[in-house]
Short mmCIF file of C-alpha atoms in Angstrom, two decimals:
data_model
loop_
_atom_site.label_atom_id
_atom_site.label_comp_id
_atom_site.label_asym_id
_atom_site.label_seq_id
_atom_site.Cartn_x
_atom_site.Cartn_y
_atom_site.Cartn_z
CA UNK A 70 -5.61 -90.54 -159.23
CA UNK A 71 -2.39 -92.08 -160.55
CA UNK A 72 -2.35 -92.58 -164.27
CA UNK A 73 -0.37 -94.83 -166.59
CA UNK A 74 3.11 -94.15 -167.78
CA UNK A 75 3.33 -91.96 -170.83
CA UNK A 76 2.42 -93.71 -174.08
CA UNK A 77 3.14 -92.94 -177.72
CA UNK A 78 0.78 -90.68 -179.60
CA UNK A 79 -2.39 -92.57 -180.58
CA UNK A 80 -2.05 -91.20 -184.09
CA UNK A 81 0.92 -93.55 -184.52
CA UNK A 82 -0.63 -96.68 -183.06
CA UNK A 83 -4.42 -96.66 -183.05
CA UNK A 84 -6.84 -97.23 -185.86
CA UNK A 85 -9.51 -94.73 -186.80
CA UNK A 86 -12.11 -96.94 -185.11
CA UNK A 87 -10.06 -97.17 -181.94
CA UNK A 88 -9.64 -93.39 -181.89
CA UNK A 89 -13.40 -92.90 -182.16
CA UNK A 90 -14.00 -95.33 -179.30
CA UNK A 91 -11.35 -93.76 -177.10
CA UNK A 92 -12.54 -90.22 -177.84
CA UNK A 93 -16.15 -91.08 -177.02
CA UNK A 94 -15.12 -92.86 -173.82
CA UNK A 95 -13.18 -89.76 -172.74
CA UNK A 96 -16.25 -87.62 -173.39
CA UNK A 97 -18.44 -89.98 -171.34
CA UNK A 98 -16.01 -89.76 -168.42
CA UNK A 99 -15.84 -85.98 -168.64
CA UNK A 100 -19.64 -85.79 -168.82
CA UNK A 101 -19.83 -87.74 -165.55
CA UNK A 102 -17.07 -85.60 -164.03
CA UNK A 103 -18.76 -82.31 -164.99
CA UNK A 104 -22.52 -82.96 -164.93
CA UNK A 105 -23.20 -79.22 -164.64
CA UNK A 106 -21.03 -78.24 -167.61
CA UNK A 107 -22.52 -75.38 -169.61
CA UNK A 108 -21.60 -72.00 -171.02
CA UNK A 109 -20.06 -69.94 -168.22
CA UNK A 110 -21.27 -66.69 -169.75
CA UNK A 111 -24.69 -65.53 -168.52
CA UNK A 112 -27.41 -64.65 -171.04
CA UNK A 113 -31.18 -64.75 -171.39
CA UNK A 114 -31.66 -64.75 -175.17
CA UNK A 115 -29.73 -65.08 -178.45
CA UNK A 116 -28.88 -61.37 -178.62
CA UNK A 117 -27.37 -61.41 -175.14
CA UNK A 118 -25.52 -64.65 -175.95
CA UNK A 119 -23.98 -63.09 -179.05
CA UNK A 120 -22.99 -59.87 -177.32
CA UNK A 121 -21.42 -61.45 -174.23
CA UNK A 122 -19.51 -63.91 -176.40
CA UNK A 123 -18.06 -61.05 -178.45
CA UNK A 124 -17.17 -59.21 -175.23
CA UNK A 125 -15.44 -62.28 -173.75
CA UNK A 126 -12.46 -61.98 -176.09
CA UNK A 127 -9.26 -61.28 -174.12
CA UNK A 128 -11.03 -61.18 -170.78
CA UNK A 129 -12.75 -63.63 -168.43
CA UNK A 130 -16.33 -64.82 -168.39
CA UNK A 131 -16.71 -63.60 -164.81
CA UNK A 132 -15.80 -60.06 -165.77
CA UNK A 133 -18.26 -60.11 -168.64
CA UNK A 134 -20.97 -61.50 -166.36
CA UNK A 135 -20.31 -58.66 -163.93
CA UNK A 136 -21.09 -55.93 -166.49
CA UNK A 137 -23.92 -57.82 -168.17
CA UNK A 138 -26.82 -56.57 -165.98
CA UNK A 139 -25.91 -52.92 -166.50
CA UNK A 140 -25.26 -53.40 -170.21
CA UNK A 141 -28.59 -55.02 -171.03
CA UNK A 142 -30.60 -52.82 -168.69
CA UNK A 143 -29.41 -49.91 -170.84
CA UNK A 144 -29.48 -51.70 -174.21
CA UNK A 145 -31.87 -54.68 -174.13
CA UNK A 146 -31.92 -55.34 -177.86
CA UNK A 147 -30.04 -54.69 -181.08
CA UNK A 148 -32.01 -51.55 -181.94
CA UNK A 149 -31.24 -49.96 -178.57
CA UNK A 150 -27.57 -50.90 -178.74
CA UNK A 151 -27.19 -49.70 -182.33
CA UNK A 152 -28.38 -46.27 -181.19
CA UNK A 153 -26.23 -46.16 -178.05
CA UNK A 154 -24.15 -43.14 -177.16
CA UNK A 155 -20.57 -44.27 -177.67
CA UNK A 156 -19.24 -42.70 -174.48
CA UNK A 157 -21.99 -44.27 -172.39
CA UNK A 158 -21.38 -47.70 -173.90
CA UNK A 159 -17.63 -47.35 -173.44
CA UNK A 160 -18.17 -46.58 -169.75
CA UNK A 161 -20.08 -49.85 -169.28
CA UNK A 162 -17.64 -52.12 -171.11
CA UNK A 163 -14.57 -50.25 -169.83
CA UNK A 164 -13.75 -52.79 -167.07
CA UNK A 165 -13.30 -55.49 -169.73
CA UNK A 166 -10.30 -53.85 -171.39
CA UNK A 167 -9.93 -52.89 -175.06
CA UNK A 168 -13.10 -50.90 -174.46
CA UNK A 169 -12.85 -48.72 -177.55
CA UNK A 170 -12.51 -51.70 -179.88
CA UNK A 171 -15.25 -53.61 -178.07
CA UNK A 172 -17.60 -50.63 -178.15
CA UNK A 173 -16.97 -50.29 -181.87
CA UNK A 174 -17.65 -54.02 -182.35
CA UNK A 175 -20.96 -53.86 -180.47
CA UNK A 176 -22.15 -50.80 -182.38
CA UNK A 177 -21.33 -52.33 -185.76
CA UNK A 178 -22.73 -55.73 -184.82
CA UNK A 179 -26.01 -54.27 -183.54
CA UNK A 180 -26.37 -52.02 -186.58
CA UNK A 181 -25.90 -55.02 -188.89
CA UNK A 182 -28.53 -57.02 -186.99
CA UNK A 183 -31.01 -54.17 -187.36
CA UNK A 184 -30.21 -53.55 -191.02
CA UNK A 185 -30.02 -57.14 -192.23
CA UNK A 186 -32.03 -59.25 -189.78
CA UNK A 187 -34.74 -56.99 -188.34
CA UNK A 188 -32.78 -56.84 -185.08
CA UNK A 189 -32.85 -60.61 -184.57
CA UNK A 190 -29.88 -62.96 -184.28
CA UNK A 191 -29.94 -65.37 -187.25
CA UNK A 192 -29.81 -69.08 -186.34
CA UNK A 193 -27.41 -69.89 -189.17
CA UNK A 194 -23.64 -70.32 -189.24
CA UNK A 195 -23.35 -68.73 -192.67
CA UNK A 196 -25.37 -65.69 -191.60
CA UNK A 197 -23.64 -65.31 -188.24
CA UNK A 198 -20.11 -65.29 -189.63
CA UNK A 199 -21.07 -62.48 -192.01
CA UNK A 200 -21.81 -60.21 -189.04
CA UNK A 201 -19.05 -57.76 -188.02
CA UNK A 202 -16.65 -59.30 -185.50
CA UNK A 203 -18.26 -62.75 -185.54
CA UNK A 204 -16.09 -65.76 -186.43
CA UNK A 205 -16.85 -69.48 -186.40
CA UNK A 206 -16.03 -69.84 -182.70
CA UNK A 207 -18.52 -67.15 -181.67
CA UNK A 208 -21.09 -68.43 -184.16
CA UNK A 209 -20.88 -71.97 -182.80
CA UNK A 210 -21.24 -70.72 -179.22
CA UNK A 211 -24.44 -68.92 -180.19
CA UNK A 212 -25.83 -71.78 -182.26
CA UNK A 213 -25.18 -74.41 -179.61
CA UNK A 214 -26.19 -72.46 -176.55
CA UNK A 215 -28.88 -70.04 -177.74
CA UNK A 216 -30.52 -72.11 -180.47
CA UNK A 217 -29.69 -75.71 -179.51
CA UNK A 218 -28.12 -76.24 -182.93
CA UNK A 219 -25.03 -78.48 -182.51
CA UNK A 220 -21.70 -76.72 -182.89
CA UNK A 221 -18.10 -77.23 -181.82
CA UNK A 222 -16.48 -74.27 -180.07
CA UNK A 223 -12.74 -74.33 -180.71
CA UNK A 224 -11.36 -71.89 -178.15
CA UNK A 225 -7.83 -72.12 -176.75
CA UNK A 226 -8.85 -74.76 -174.18
CA UNK A 227 -10.65 -76.95 -176.70
CA UNK A 228 -7.80 -76.82 -179.20
CA UNK A 229 -5.20 -77.61 -176.54
CA UNK A 230 -7.13 -80.59 -175.20
CA UNK A 231 -7.97 -81.92 -178.65
CA UNK A 232 -4.24 -82.15 -179.36
CA UNK A 233 -3.19 -83.40 -175.91
CA UNK A 234 -5.82 -86.12 -176.00
CA UNK A 235 -4.67 -87.16 -179.46
CA UNK A 236 -7.98 -86.38 -181.18
CA UNK A 237 -6.11 -84.41 -183.85
CA UNK A 238 -2.70 -82.88 -184.53
CA UNK A 239 -4.24 -79.91 -186.36
CA UNK A 240 -3.60 -76.40 -185.05
CA UNK A 241 -5.91 -74.41 -187.32
CA UNK A 242 -9.21 -73.96 -185.43
CA UNK A 243 -11.40 -74.79 -188.44
CA UNK A 244 -9.42 -77.96 -189.14
CA UNK A 245 -9.63 -78.89 -185.45
CA UNK A 246 -13.40 -78.35 -185.55
CA UNK A 247 -13.84 -80.66 -188.53
CA UNK A 248 -11.39 -83.33 -187.33
CA UNK A 249 -12.91 -83.59 -183.85
CA UNK A 250 -16.46 -83.32 -185.19
CA UNK A 251 -15.85 -86.41 -187.29
CA UNK A 252 -15.22 -88.46 -184.12
CA UNK A 253 -18.58 -87.71 -182.49
CA UNK A 254 -22.27 -87.73 -183.40
CA UNK A 255 -23.41 -84.23 -184.29
CA UNK A 256 -25.89 -84.23 -181.41
CA UNK A 257 -22.94 -84.39 -178.97
CA UNK A 258 -20.92 -81.47 -180.36
CA UNK A 259 -22.16 -78.69 -178.06
CA UNK A 260 -21.80 -80.67 -174.85
CA UNK A 261 -18.43 -82.05 -175.98
CA UNK A 262 -17.28 -78.44 -176.27
CA UNK A 263 -18.43 -77.72 -172.72
CA UNK A 264 -16.76 -80.86 -171.35
CA UNK A 265 -13.37 -80.12 -172.90
CA UNK A 266 -13.48 -76.42 -172.03
CA UNK A 267 -14.46 -77.13 -168.41
CA UNK A 268 -11.70 -79.74 -168.13
CA UNK A 269 -9.18 -77.36 -169.67
CA UNK A 270 -10.08 -74.60 -167.24
CA UNK A 271 -10.08 -76.81 -164.16
CA UNK A 272 -7.56 -79.62 -164.66
CA UNK A 273 -5.75 -79.72 -168.00
CA UNK A 274 -4.10 -76.30 -167.72
CA UNK A 275 -1.90 -74.91 -170.47
CA UNK A 276 1.37 -74.68 -168.54
CA UNK A 277 0.94 -77.23 -165.76
CA UNK A 278 -1.81 -79.80 -166.26
CA UNK A 279 -2.90 -81.71 -163.15
CA UNK A 280 -2.16 -85.12 -164.67
CA UNK A 281 -2.19 -86.98 -161.35
CA UNK A 282 -5.75 -85.79 -160.67
CA UNK A 283 -7.13 -86.26 -164.17
CA UNK A 284 -10.14 -88.56 -164.62
CA UNK A 285 -9.07 -89.48 -168.16
CA UNK A 286 -5.35 -89.99 -167.44
CA UNK A 287 -5.44 -93.65 -168.47
CA UNK A 288 -6.75 -92.68 -171.89
CA UNK A 289 -4.47 -89.70 -172.47
CA UNK A 290 -1.29 -89.96 -174.59
CA UNK A 291 0.03 -86.76 -172.97
CA UNK A 292 -0.03 -88.11 -169.42
CA UNK A 293 3.06 -86.79 -167.65
CA UNK A 294 2.97 -83.32 -169.19
CA UNK A 295 2.23 -82.09 -165.67
CA UNK A 296 2.68 -83.45 -162.12
CA UNK A 297 1.61 -87.07 -161.80
CA UNK A 298 1.80 -87.19 -158.01
CA UNK A 299 -1.85 -87.17 -156.84
CA UNK A 300 -1.26 -84.71 -154.00
CA UNK A 301 0.77 -82.28 -156.11
CA UNK A 302 -1.74 -82.55 -158.94
CA UNK A 303 -4.75 -82.07 -156.67
CA UNK A 304 -3.30 -78.74 -155.54
CA UNK A 305 -3.53 -77.51 -159.15
CA UNK A 306 -7.19 -78.39 -159.67
CA UNK A 307 -9.63 -75.50 -159.78
CA UNK A 308 -13.21 -75.95 -158.65
CA UNK A 309 -14.41 -73.35 -161.16
CA UNK A 310 -13.17 -71.55 -164.22
CA UNK A 311 -10.55 -68.77 -164.00
CA UNK A 312 -11.59 -65.42 -162.51
#
């Protein structure tokens, strides 16, 4: 759909109240646009959620999902994975790239879960970020999706869209998390993350956003960063996340 002409950054012209209203309206539109939005990594329990999220670094969710059945058939819990033969584990995660580093991460993570949490994934941000290889982004993914505890997942898509949409000018992920979180009720944080990530993967691409096909174009201060012609923009839209 055609959008408006480019407008100045909201940070220069809108009040804090207006920003909150605009941000929440954008989220409502994205929720209607992506009613099926959810984590695109497959998992059946908190341990699987934690492991696949760690494995997703520098690869795609689809590739992680492809190795998941074999991985958890061999190592269904933290105790089994902590005792895994390194070569066997490397062979399973090999298709994901950086397999030596990822194997090392899984072995250390699983060992820490066994030693410090009786093999269970702790439902706490403070406890999760103390685990080897687990930062705030991974912790918030696990909290929001495995435990239904609200969390904001600031991956590259979320951070890009938060700035393009004028929610914040911050670039540090933790500062982005706090700035955007202040605009929304806590109960909305997990789904907000899904909405922005889905939109970033499908429409608001890093190099060439499909501005002319964007459902929130009229509310976006960055309109015009990509093609505004509806036909040209529609050709850029993906129906699913990247392979």
